């Protein structure tokens, strides 16, 4: 049985900006583009989230929800530096680390460099070291596979630590609303609701054949996670599946020649 930790930095980009700029602390802040230039929210501080602001929201919508909202341009070089610091801490415990993004990672600590018996103890040490090294908080989830560890880390943010023990895994999944499942977005959740699937318990009642009929190959994944099963290993050398670049314009572009010129620059990036 594996021991997996999912570490998720709390409101990462926004927290870095509040750390480095004391005038931003305890204030609603988003990292992203300006509302005057069709920007998008990349990250929102917890003070901003109280107004319903979240990542991927248009900046103009966020601005309307919270008058006086602070907008900060992203500093990805700084975020990458902090991310590297957290990974240095992870590597003190295990080399089996799978970075998912700058702000989150999975760690397999079934066998660890310090021979610590409990993954929850390692998670506490890591959280403390991150705070000491970066002055930032992280939330950790601990369980027997990646799916459960990810779900655990979402239960008690910010600065939380949640452990889902093997004997509690089935009950936890059964009680979880379907829209809270990692990997099930709004469209899939709506389709599941239309089929009478509202919780993990409802999902568990459906046969493999039925789930693959409605959801294709991913139906097999849904069948397994409804039973708290996840065979995916923590991959320290995961291959990048995609890469992208984008640009937002203050005014719509309709001239084909200009659009192709912009597209060429984006393609080069």
PDB file of C-alpha atoms in Angstrom:
ATOM      1  CA  UNK A   1       0.000   0.000   0.000  1.00  0.00           C
ATOM      2  CA  UNK A   2       1.446   3.323  -1.081  1.00  0.00           C
ATOM      3  CA  UNK A   3       1.813   6.499   0.944  1.00  0.00           C
ATOM      4  CA  UNK A   4       1.164   9.576  -1.185  1.00  0.00           C
ATOM      5  CA  UNK A   5       1.259  13.252  -0.226  1.00  0.00           C
ATOM      6  CA  UNK A   6      -0.240  16.028  -2.330  1.00  0.00           C
ATOM      7  CA  UNK A   7       1.199  19.444  -1.478  1.00  0.00           C
ATOM      8  CA  UNK A   8      -0.669  22.520  -2.690  1.00  0.00           C
ATOM      9  CA  UNK A   9       0.658  26.019  -2.045  1.00  0.00           C
ATOM     10  CA  UNK A  10      -2.071  28.353  -0.775  1.00  0.00           C
ATOM     11  CA  UNK A  11      -3.168  31.013  -3.305  1.00  0.00           C
ATOM     12  CA  UNK A  12       0.396  30.754  -4.556  1.00  0.00           C
ATOM     13  CA  UNK A  13       0.938  33.696  -6.929  1.00  0.00           C
ATOM     14  CA  UNK A  14      -1.189  36.037  -4.826  1.00  0.00           C
ATOM     15  CA  UNK A  15       0.502  34.932  -1.599  1.00  0.00           C
ATOM     16  CA  UNK A  16       3.951  35.606  -3.077  1.00  0.00           C
ATOM     17  CA  UNK A  17       2.859  39.124  -4.009  1.00  0.00           C
ATOM     18  CA  UNK A  18       1.459  39.741  -0.527  1.00  0.00           C
ATOM     19  CA  UNK A  19       4.668  38.401   1.018  1.00  0.00           C
ATOM     20  CA  UNK A  20       6.873  40.689  -1.056  1.00  0.00           C
ATOM     21  CA  UNK A  21       4.645  43.768  -0.793  1.00  0.00           C
ATOM     22  CA  UNK A  22       3.468  44.479   2.774  1.00  0.00           C
ATOM     23  CA  UNK A  23       0.945  47.037   1.492  1.00  0.00           C
ATOM     24  CA  UNK A  24      -0.984  44.197  -0.202  1.00  0.00           C
ATOM     25  CA  UNK A  25      -1.361  42.033   2.883  1.00  0.00           C
ATOM     26  CA  UNK A  26      -4.878  41.293   4.149  1.00  0.00           C
ATOM     27  CA  UNK A  27      -6.308  43.019   1.064  1.00  0.00           C
ATOM     28  CA  UNK A  28      -8.240  41.567  -1.873  1.00  0.00           C
ATOM     29  CA  UNK A  29      -5.708  41.043  -4.644  1.00  0.00           C
ATOM     30  CA  UNK A  30      -5.523  39.204  -7.929  1.00  0.00           C
ATOM     31  CA  UNK A  31      -2.566  38.339 -10.085  1.00  0.00           C
ATOM     32  CA  UNK A  32      -3.451  38.751 -13.734  1.00  0.00           C
ATOM     33  CA  UNK A  33      -4.147  41.162 -16.537  1.00  0.00           C
ATOM     34  CA  UNK A  34      -5.739  44.575 -16.181  1.00  0.00           C
ATOM     35  CA  UNK A  35      -9.537  44.827 -16.507  1.00  0.00           C
ATOM     36  CA  UNK A  36      -8.907  47.603 -19.033  1.00  0.00           C
ATOM     37  CA  UNK A  37      -7.032  45.205 -21.309  1.00  0.00           C
ATOM     38  CA  UNK A  38      -9.293  42.159 -21.195  1.00  0.00           C
ATOM     39  CA  UNK A  39      -7.089  40.507 -18.626  1.00  0.00           C
ATOM     40  CA  UNK A  40      -7.825  37.238 -16.863  1.00  0.00           C
ATOM     41  CA  UNK A  41      -7.345  36.335 -13.200  1.00  0.00           C
ATOM     42  CA  UNK A  42      -4.420  33.929 -12.786  1.00  0.00           C
ATOM     43  CA  UNK A  43      -4.715  33.746  -8.987  1.00  0.00           C
ATOM     44  CA  UNK A  44      -6.786  35.387  -6.274  1.00  0.00           C
ATOM     45  CA  UNK A  45      -5.922  36.017  -2.648  1.00  0.00           C
ATOM     46  CA  UNK A  46      -8.224  34.552  -0.020  1.00  0.00           C
ATOM     47  CA  UNK A  47      -9.484  38.075   0.708  1.00  0.00           C
ATOM     48  CA  UNK A  48     -10.529  38.353  -2.955  1.00  0.00           C
ATOM     49  CA  UNK A  49     -12.105  34.899  -2.988  1.00  0.00           C
ATOM     50  CA  UNK A  50     -14.620  36.056  -0.390  1.00  0.00           C
ATOM     51  CA  UNK A  51     -16.144  38.163  -3.179  1.00  0.00           C
ATOM     52  CA  UNK A  52     -16.539  35.125  -5.433  1.00  0.00           C
ATOM     53  CA  UNK A  53     -13.402  35.862  -7.455  1.00  0.00           C
ATOM     54  CA  UNK A  54     -11.514  32.858  -8.820  1.00  0.00           C
ATOM     55  CA  UNK A  55      -8.829  31.984 -11.344  1.00  0.00           C
ATOM     56  CA  UNK A  56      -9.742  32.113 -15.057  1.00  0.00           C
ATOM     57  CA  UNK A  57     -12.357  34.786 -14.355  1.00  0.00           C
ATOM     58  CA  UNK A  58     -12.224  37.853 -16.642  1.00  0.00           C
ATOM     59  CA  UNK A  59     -10.528  40.704 -14.788  1.00  0.00           C
ATOM     60  CA  UNK A  60     -13.373  43.061 -15.606  1.00  0.00           C
ATOM     61  CA  UNK A  61     -15.820  40.698 -13.869  1.00  0.00           C
ATOM     62  CA  UNK A  62     -13.531  40.458 -10.839  1.00  0.00           C
ATOM     63  CA  UNK A  63     -13.276  44.246 -10.708  1.00  0.00           C
ATOM     64  CA  UNK A  64     -17.058  44.571 -10.685  1.00  0.00           C
ATOM     65  CA  UNK A  65     -17.394  42.039  -7.847  1.00  0.00           C
ATOM     66  CA  UNK A  66     -14.886  43.853  -5.637  1.00  0.00           C
ATOM     67  CA  UNK A  67     -14.449  47.627  -5.941  1.00  0.00           C
ATOM     68  CA  UNK A  68     -10.892  48.553  -4.992  1.00  0.00           C
ATOM     69  CA  UNK A  69      -9.535  45.154  -5.994  1.00  0.00           C
ATOM     70  CA  UNK A  70      -5.748  45.256  -6.418  1.00  0.00           C
ATOM     71  CA  UNK A  71      -4.418  43.969  -9.758  1.00  0.00           C
ATOM     72  CA  UNK A  72      -0.796  42.808  -9.971  1.00  0.00           C
ATOM     73  CA  UNK A  73       1.008  41.625 -13.086  1.00  0.00           C
ATOM     74  CA  UNK A  74       2.450  38.112 -12.710  1.00  0.00           C
ATOM     75  CA  UNK A  75       6.159  37.630 -11.987  1.00  0.00           C
ATOM     76  CA  UNK A  76       6.717  34.085 -13.161  1.00  0.00           C
ATOM     77  CA  UNK A  77      10.461  34.224 -12.606  1.00  0.00           C
ATOM     78  CA  UNK A  78       9.820  34.772  -8.890  1.00  0.00           C
ATOM     79  CA  UNK A  79       7.154  32.057  -8.753  1.00  0.00           C
ATOM     80  CA  UNK A  80       9.507  29.584 -10.436  1.00  0.00           C
ATOM     81  CA  UNK A  81      12.220  30.439  -7.906  1.00  0.00           C
ATOM     82  CA  UNK A  82       9.892  29.794  -4.969  1.00  0.00           C
ATOM     83  CA  UNK A  83       8.650  26.593  -6.599  1.00  0.00           C
ATOM     84  CA  UNK A  84      12.259  25.400  -6.891  1.00  0.00           C
ATOM     85  CA  UNK A  85      12.734  26.072  -3.178  1.00  0.00           C
ATOM     86  CA  UNK A  86       9.755  23.885  -2.311  1.00  0.00           C
ATOM     87  CA  UNK A  87      11.048  21.083  -4.536  1.00  0.00           C
ATOM     88  CA  UNK A  88      14.399  21.216  -2.756  1.00  0.00           C
ATOM     89  CA  UNK A  89      12.479  20.556   0.460  1.00  0.00           C
ATOM     90  CA  UNK A  90      10.554  17.655  -1.127  1.00  0.00           C
ATOM     91  CA  UNK A  91      13.797  16.046  -2.303  1.00  0.00           C
ATOM     92  CA  UNK A  92      15.043  15.882   1.277  1.00  0.00           C
ATOM     93  CA  UNK A  93      12.409  13.228   1.864  1.00  0.00           C
ATOM     94  CA  UNK A  94      11.969  11.457  -1.482  1.00  0.00           C
ATOM     95  CA  UNK A  95      13.102  11.595  -5.089  1.00  0.00           C
ATOM     96  CA  UNK A  96       9.710  10.366  -6.266  1.00  0.00           C
ATOM     97  CA  UNK A  97       8.215  13.833  -6.786  1.00  0.00           C
ATOM     98  CA  UNK A  98       5.788  14.703  -9.575  1.00  0.00           C
ATOM     99  CA  UNK A  99       5.379  18.419 -10.132  1.00  0.00           C
ATOM    100  CA  UNK A 100       1.903  19.173 -11.460  1.00  0.00           C
ATOM    101  CA  UNK A 101       2.326  22.947 -11.634  1.00  0.00           C
ATOM    102  CA  UNK A 102       4.515  25.554  -9.975  1.00  0.00           C
ATOM    103  CA  UNK A 103       2.305  25.410  -6.906  1.00  0.00           C
ATOM    104  CA  UNK A 104       1.531  21.720  -6.430  1.00  0.00           C
ATOM    105  CA  UNK A 105       3.173  18.318  -6.447  1.00  0.00           C
ATOM    106  CA  UNK A 106       2.653  14.684  -5.562  1.00  0.00           C
ATOM    107  CA  UNK A 107       5.199  12.833  -3.418  1.00  0.00           C
ATOM    108  CA  UNK A 108       5.436   9.073  -2.972  1.00  0.00           C
ATOM    109  CA  UNK A 109       6.904   8.555   0.499  1.00  0.00           C
ATOM    110  CA  UNK A 110       6.190   4.836   0.809  1.00  0.00           C
ATOM    111  CA  UNK A 111       9.958   4.530   1.078  1.00  0.00           C
ATOM    112  CA  UNK A 112      11.553   7.794   2.154  1.00  0.00           C
ATOM    113  CA  UNK A 113      15.074   9.037   2.766  1.00  0.00           C
ATOM    114  CA  UNK A 114      14.548   9.577   6.483  1.00  0.00           C
ATOM    115  CA  UNK A 115      12.796   6.274   7.201  1.00  0.00           C
ATOM    116  CA  UNK A 116       9.845   8.086   8.768  1.00  0.00           C
ATOM    117  CA  UNK A 117       6.996   5.670   9.403  1.00  0.00           C
ATOM    118  CA  UNK A 118       4.042   7.990   8.901  1.00  0.00           C
ATOM    119  CA  UNK A 119       3.363  10.052   5.782  1.00  0.00           C
ATOM    120  CA  UNK A 120       1.416  12.522   7.915  1.00  0.00           C
ATOM    121  CA  UNK A 121       4.590  13.217   9.912  1.00  0.00           C
ATOM    122  CA  UNK A 122       6.498  13.921   6.698  1.00  0.00           C
ATOM    123  CA  UNK A 123       3.711  16.234   5.528  1.00  0.00           C
ATOM    124  CA  UNK A 124       3.918  18.215   8.774  1.00  0.00           C
ATOM    125  CA  UNK A 125       7.697  18.534   8.445  1.00  0.00           C
ATOM    126  CA  UNK A 126       7.391  19.677   4.826  1.00  0.00           C
ATOM    127  CA  UNK A 127       4.755  22.282   5.662  1.00  0.00           C
ATOM    128  CA  UNK A 128       6.926  23.656   8.474  1.00  0.00           C
ATOM    129  CA  UNK A 129      10.027  23.791   6.280  1.00  0.00           C
ATOM    130  CA  UNK A 130       8.151  25.535   3.468  1.00  0.00           C
ATOM    131  CA  UNK A 131       6.914  28.165   5.905  1.00  0.00           C
ATOM    132  CA  UNK A 132      10.405  28.668   7.327  1.00  0.00           C
ATOM    133  CA  UNK A 133      12.101  28.814   3.924  1.00  0.00           C
ATOM    134  CA  UNK A 134       9.557  30.829   1.931  1.00  0.00           C
ATOM    135  CA  UNK A 135       7.296  32.498   4.523  1.00  0.00           C
ATOM    136  CA  UNK A 136       4.374  30.933   2.664  1.00  0.00           C
ATOM    137  CA  UNK A 137       1.833  28.337   3.744  1.00  0.00           C
ATOM    138  CA  UNK A 138       0.965  25.092   2.019  1.00  0.00           C
ATOM    139  CA  UNK A 139      -1.879  22.624   2.425  1.00  0.00           C
ATOM    140  CA  UNK A 140      -1.202  18.889   2.304  1.00  0.00           C
ATOM    141  CA  UNK A 141      -3.333  15.839   1.704  1.00  0.00           C
ATOM    142  CA  UNK A 142      -2.165  12.354   2.659  1.00  0.00           C
ATOM    143  CA  UNK A 143      -3.585   9.022   1.561  1.00  0.00           C
ATOM    144  CA  UNK A 144      -2.974   5.742  -0.260  1.00  0.00           C
ATOM    145  CA  UNK A 145      -3.139   7.047  -3.851  1.00  0.00           C
ATOM    146  CA  UNK A 146      -2.958  10.229  -5.914  1.00  0.00           C
ATOM    147  CA  UNK A 147      -6.714  10.735  -6.260  1.00  0.00           C
ATOM    148  CA  UNK A 148      -7.363  10.526  -2.517  1.00  0.00           C
ATOM    149  CA  UNK A 149      -4.321  12.658  -1.649  1.00  0.00           C
ATOM    150  CA  UNK A 150      -5.551  15.359  -4.062  1.00  0.00           C
ATOM    151  CA  UNK A 151      -9.039  15.224  -2.582  1.00  0.00           C
ATOM    152  CA  UNK A 152      -7.616  15.397   0.939  1.00  0.00           C
ATOM    153  CA  UNK A 153      -5.594  18.533   0.184  1.00  0.00           C
ATOM    154  CA  UNK A 154      -8.763  20.325  -0.883  1.00  0.00           C
ATOM    155  CA  UNK A 155     -10.577  19.704   2.385  1.00  0.00           C
ATOM    156  CA  UNK A 156      -8.933  22.123   4.760  1.00  0.00           C
ATOM    157  CA  UNK A 157      -7.394  25.120   2.999  1.00  0.00           C
ATOM    158  CA  UNK A 158      -5.463  27.228   3.711  1.00  0.00           C
ATOM    159  CA  UNK A 159      -2.564  25.834   5.759  1.00  0.00           C
ATOM    160  CA  UNK A 160      -4.324  22.545   6.400  1.00  0.00           C
ATOM    161  CA  UNK A 161      -3.389  18.897   6.661  1.00  0.00           C
ATOM    162  CA  UNK A 162      -5.934  16.166   5.975  1.00  0.00           C
ATOM    163  CA  UNK A 163      -5.276  12.438   6.151  1.00  0.00           C
ATOM    164  CA  UNK A 164      -7.574   9.873   4.576  1.00  0.00           C
ATOM    165  CA  UNK A 165      -6.755   6.514   6.158  1.00  0.00           C
ATOM    166  CA  UNK A 166      -7.255   3.288   4.182  1.00  0.00           C
ATOM    167  CA  UNK A 167     -10.203   2.237   6.326  1.00  0.00           C
ATOM    168  CA  UNK A 168     -11.914   5.595   5.755  1.00  0.00           C
ATOM    169  CA  UNK A 169     -11.333   5.866   1.996  1.00  0.00           C
ATOM    170  CA  UNK A 170     -14.575   4.282   0.760  1.00  0.00           C
ATOM    171  CA  UNK A 171     -16.783   6.267   3.150  1.00  0.00           C
ATOM    172  CA  UNK A 172     -15.022   9.508   2.199  1.00  0.00           C
ATOM    173  CA  UNK A 173     -15.559   8.972  -1.526  1.00  0.00           C
ATOM    174  CA  UNK A 174     -19.180   7.894  -1.071  1.00  0.00           C
ATOM    175  CA  UNK A 175     -20.016  11.095   0.817  1.00  0.00           C
ATOM    176  CA  UNK A 176     -18.293  13.412  -1.658  1.00  0.00           C
ATOM    177  CA  UNK A 177     -20.510  15.510  -3.974  1.00  0.00           C
ATOM    178  CA  UNK A 178     -19.730  14.540  -7.551  1.00  0.00           C
ATOM    179  CA  UNK A 179     -18.727  18.081  -8.525  1.00  0.00           C
ATOM    180  CA  UNK A 180     -15.981  17.954  -5.872  1.00  0.00           C
ATOM    181  CA  UNK A 181     -14.241  15.033  -7.583  1.00  0.00           C
ATOM    182  CA  UNK A 182     -10.906  15.998  -9.094  1.00  0.00           C
ATOM    183  CA  UNK A 183     -11.173  15.705 -12.866  1.00  0.00           C
ATOM    184  CA  UNK A 184     -14.943  16.136 -13.019  1.00  0.00           C
ATOM    185  CA  UNK A 185     -15.734  19.593 -14.366  1.00  0.00           C
ATOM    186  CA  UNK A 186     -18.991  21.491 -14.693  1.00  0.00           C
ATOM    187  CA  UNK A 187     -20.090  19.859 -17.960  1.00  0.00           C
ATOM    188  CA  UNK A 188     -19.419  16.306 -16.775  1.00  0.00           C
ATOM    189  CA  UNK A 189     -20.997  17.011 -13.390  1.00  0.00           C
ATOM    190  CA  UNK A 190     -24.129  18.323 -15.117  1.00  0.00           C
ATOM    191  CA  UNK A 191     -24.298  15.182 -17.267  1.00  0.00           C
ATOM    192  CA  UNK A 192     -23.899  13.006 -14.170  1.00  0.00           C
ATOM    193  CA  UNK A 193     -26.656  14.938 -12.415  1.00  0.00           C
ATOM    194  CA  UNK A 194     -28.928  14.280 -15.388  1.00  0.00           C
ATOM    195  CA  UNK A 195     -28.218  10.574 -14.907  1.00  0.00           C
ATOM    196  CA  UNK A 196     -29.074  10.765 -11.205  1.00  0.00           C
ATOM    197  CA  UNK A 197     -25.458  10.699 -10.042  1.00  0.00           C
ATOM    198  CA  UNK A 198     -24.967  13.300  -7.306  1.00  0.00           C
ATOM    199  CA  UNK A 199     -22.475  11.706  -4.900  1.00  0.00           C
ATOM    200  CA  UNK A 200     -19.690   9.182  -4.870  1.00  0.00           C
ATOM    201  CA  UNK A 201     -22.165   6.636  -3.553  1.00  0.00           C
ATOM    202  CA  UNK A 202     -24.389   7.210  -6.596  1.00  0.00           C
ATOM    203  CA  UNK A 203     -21.381   6.833  -8.892  1.00  0.00           C
ATOM    204  CA  UNK A 204     -20.383   3.602  -7.201  1.00  0.00           C
ATOM    205  CA  UNK A 205     -23.794   2.082  -7.948  1.00  0.00           C
ATOM    206  CA  UNK A 206     -23.233   2.371 -11.711  1.00  0.00           C
ATOM    207  CA  UNK A 207     -21.680  -0.508 -13.611  1.00  0.00           C
ATOM    208  CA  UNK A 208     -18.487  -0.229 -15.626  1.00  0.00           C
ATOM    209  CA  UNK A 209     -20.465  -0.872 -18.809  1.00  0.00           C
ATOM    210  CA  UNK A 210     -22.890   1.949 -18.030  1.00  0.00           C
ATOM    211  CA  UNK A 211     -20.152   4.455 -17.227  1.00  0.00           C
ATOM    212  CA  UNK A 212     -18.154   3.653 -20.375  1.00  0.00           C
ATOM    213  CA  UNK A 213     -21.360   3.890 -22.418  1.00  0.00           C
ATOM    214  CA  UNK A 214     -22.006   7.428 -21.174  1.00  0.00           C
ATOM    215  CA  UNK A 215     -18.448   8.730 -20.733  1.00  0.00           C
ATOM    216  CA  UNK A 216     -16.235   6.644 -23.003  1.00  0.00           C
ATOM    217  CA  UNK A 217     -12.788   5.499 -21.883  1.00  0.00           C
ATOM    218  CA  UNK A 218     -12.743   7.859 -18.885  1.00  0.00           C
ATOM    219  CA  UNK A 219     -15.732   5.922 -17.552  1.00  0.00           C
ATOM    220  CA  UNK A 220     -13.273   3.256 -16.401  1.00  0.00           C
ATOM    221  CA  UNK A 221     -11.452   5.893 -14.322  1.00  0.00           C
ATOM    222  CA  UNK A 222     -14.744   7.026 -12.771  1.00  0.00           C
ATOM    223  CA  UNK A 223     -15.596   3.421 -11.950  1.00  0.00           C
ATOM    224  CA  UNK A 224     -12.316   2.998 -10.059  1.00  0.00           C
ATOM    225  CA  UNK A 225     -12.241   6.289  -8.153  1.00  0.00           C
ATOM    226  CA  UNK A 226     -15.818   5.656  -6.976  1.00  0.00           C
ATOM    227  CA  UNK A 227     -14.225   2.708  -5.166  1.00  0.00           C
ATOM    228  CA  UNK A 228     -11.300   4.830  -3.903  1.00  0.00           C
ATOM    229  CA  UNK A 229      -8.964   3.052  -6.341  1.00  0.00           C
ATOM    230  CA  UNK A 230      -6.255   4.802  -8.341  1.00  0.00           C
ATOM    231  CA  UNK A 231      -3.377   2.853  -9.904  1.00  0.00           C
ATOM    232  CA  UNK A 232      -1.525   5.887 -11.277  1.00  0.00           C
ATOM    233  CA  UNK A 233       2.001   6.107  -9.952  1.00  0.00           C
ATOM    234  CA  UNK A 234       3.769   9.288  -8.918  1.00  0.00           C
ATOM    235  CA  UNK A 235       5.878  10.071 -12.002  1.00  0.00           C
ATOM    236  CA  UNK A 236       9.021  12.112 -11.301  1.00  0.00           C
ATOM    237  CA  UNK A 237       9.815  12.298 -15.033  1.00  0.00           C
ATOM    238  CA  UNK A 238       6.348  12.936 -16.404  1.00  0.00           C
ATOM    239  CA  UNK A 239       6.334  13.888 -20.086  1.00  0.00           C
ATOM    240  CA  UNK A 240       4.782  17.257 -20.906  1.00  0.00           C
ATOM    241  CA  UNK A 241       1.509  16.642 -22.779  1.00  0.00           C
ATOM    242  CA  UNK A 242       0.900  20.144 -24.082  1.00  0.00           C
ATOM    243  CA  UNK A 243       2.247  23.674 -24.235  1.00  0.00           C
ATOM    244  CA  UNK A 244       0.516  26.921 -25.099  1.00  0.00           C
ATOM    245  CA  UNK A 245       0.748  30.686 -25.407  1.00  0.00           C
ATOM    246  CA  UNK A 246      -1.886  33.374 -25.686  1.00  0.00           C
ATOM    247  CA  UNK A 247      -2.427  37.103 -25.983  1.00  0.00           C
ATOM    248  CA  UNK A 248      -5.428  39.223 -25.004  1.00  0.00           C
ATOM    249  CA  UNK A 249      -6.281  42.360 -26.964  1.00  0.00           C
ATOM    250  CA  UNK A 250      -7.989  45.484 -25.653  1.00  0.00           C
ATOM    251  CA  UNK A 251      -9.993  45.736 -28.888  1.00  0.00           C
ATOM    252  CA  UNK A 252     -11.242  42.949 -31.131  1.00  0.00           C
ATOM    253  CA  UNK A 253      -9.135  42.271 -34.199  1.00  0.00           C
ATOM    254  CA  UNK A 254     -10.956  41.511 -37.446  1.00  0.00           C
ATOM    255  CA  UNK A 255      -8.297  42.207 -40.089  1.00  0.00           C
ATOM    256  CA  UNK A 256      -7.058  38.831 -41.349  1.00  0.00           C
ATOM    257  CA  UNK A 257      -3.527  40.053 -42.106  1.00  0.00           C
ATOM    258  CA  UNK A 258      -3.078  41.552 -38.625  1.00  0.00           C
ATOM    259  CA  UNK A 259      -4.539  38.457 -37.015  1.00  0.00           C
ATOM    260  CA  UNK A 260      -2.072  36.220 -38.859  1.00  0.00           C
ATOM    261  CA  UNK A 261       0.828  38.444 -37.793  1.00  0.00           C
ATOM    262  CA  UNK A 262      -0.234  38.148 -34.164  1.00  0.00           C
ATOM    263  CA  UNK A 263      -0.731  34.403 -34.556  1.00  0.00           C
ATOM    264  CA  UNK A 264       2.806  34.049 -35.943  1.00  0.00           C
ATOM    265  CA  UNK A 265       4.247  35.728 -32.827  1.00  0.00           C
ATOM    266  CA  UNK A 266       2.200  33.495 -30.536  1.00  0.00           C
ATOM    267  CA  UNK A 267       3.301  30.416 -32.487  1.00  0.00           C
ATOM    268  CA  UNK A 268       6.946  31.440 -32.092  1.00  0.00           C
ATOM    269  CA  UNK A 269       6.501  31.777 -28.316  1.00  0.00           C
TER     270      UNK A 269
END
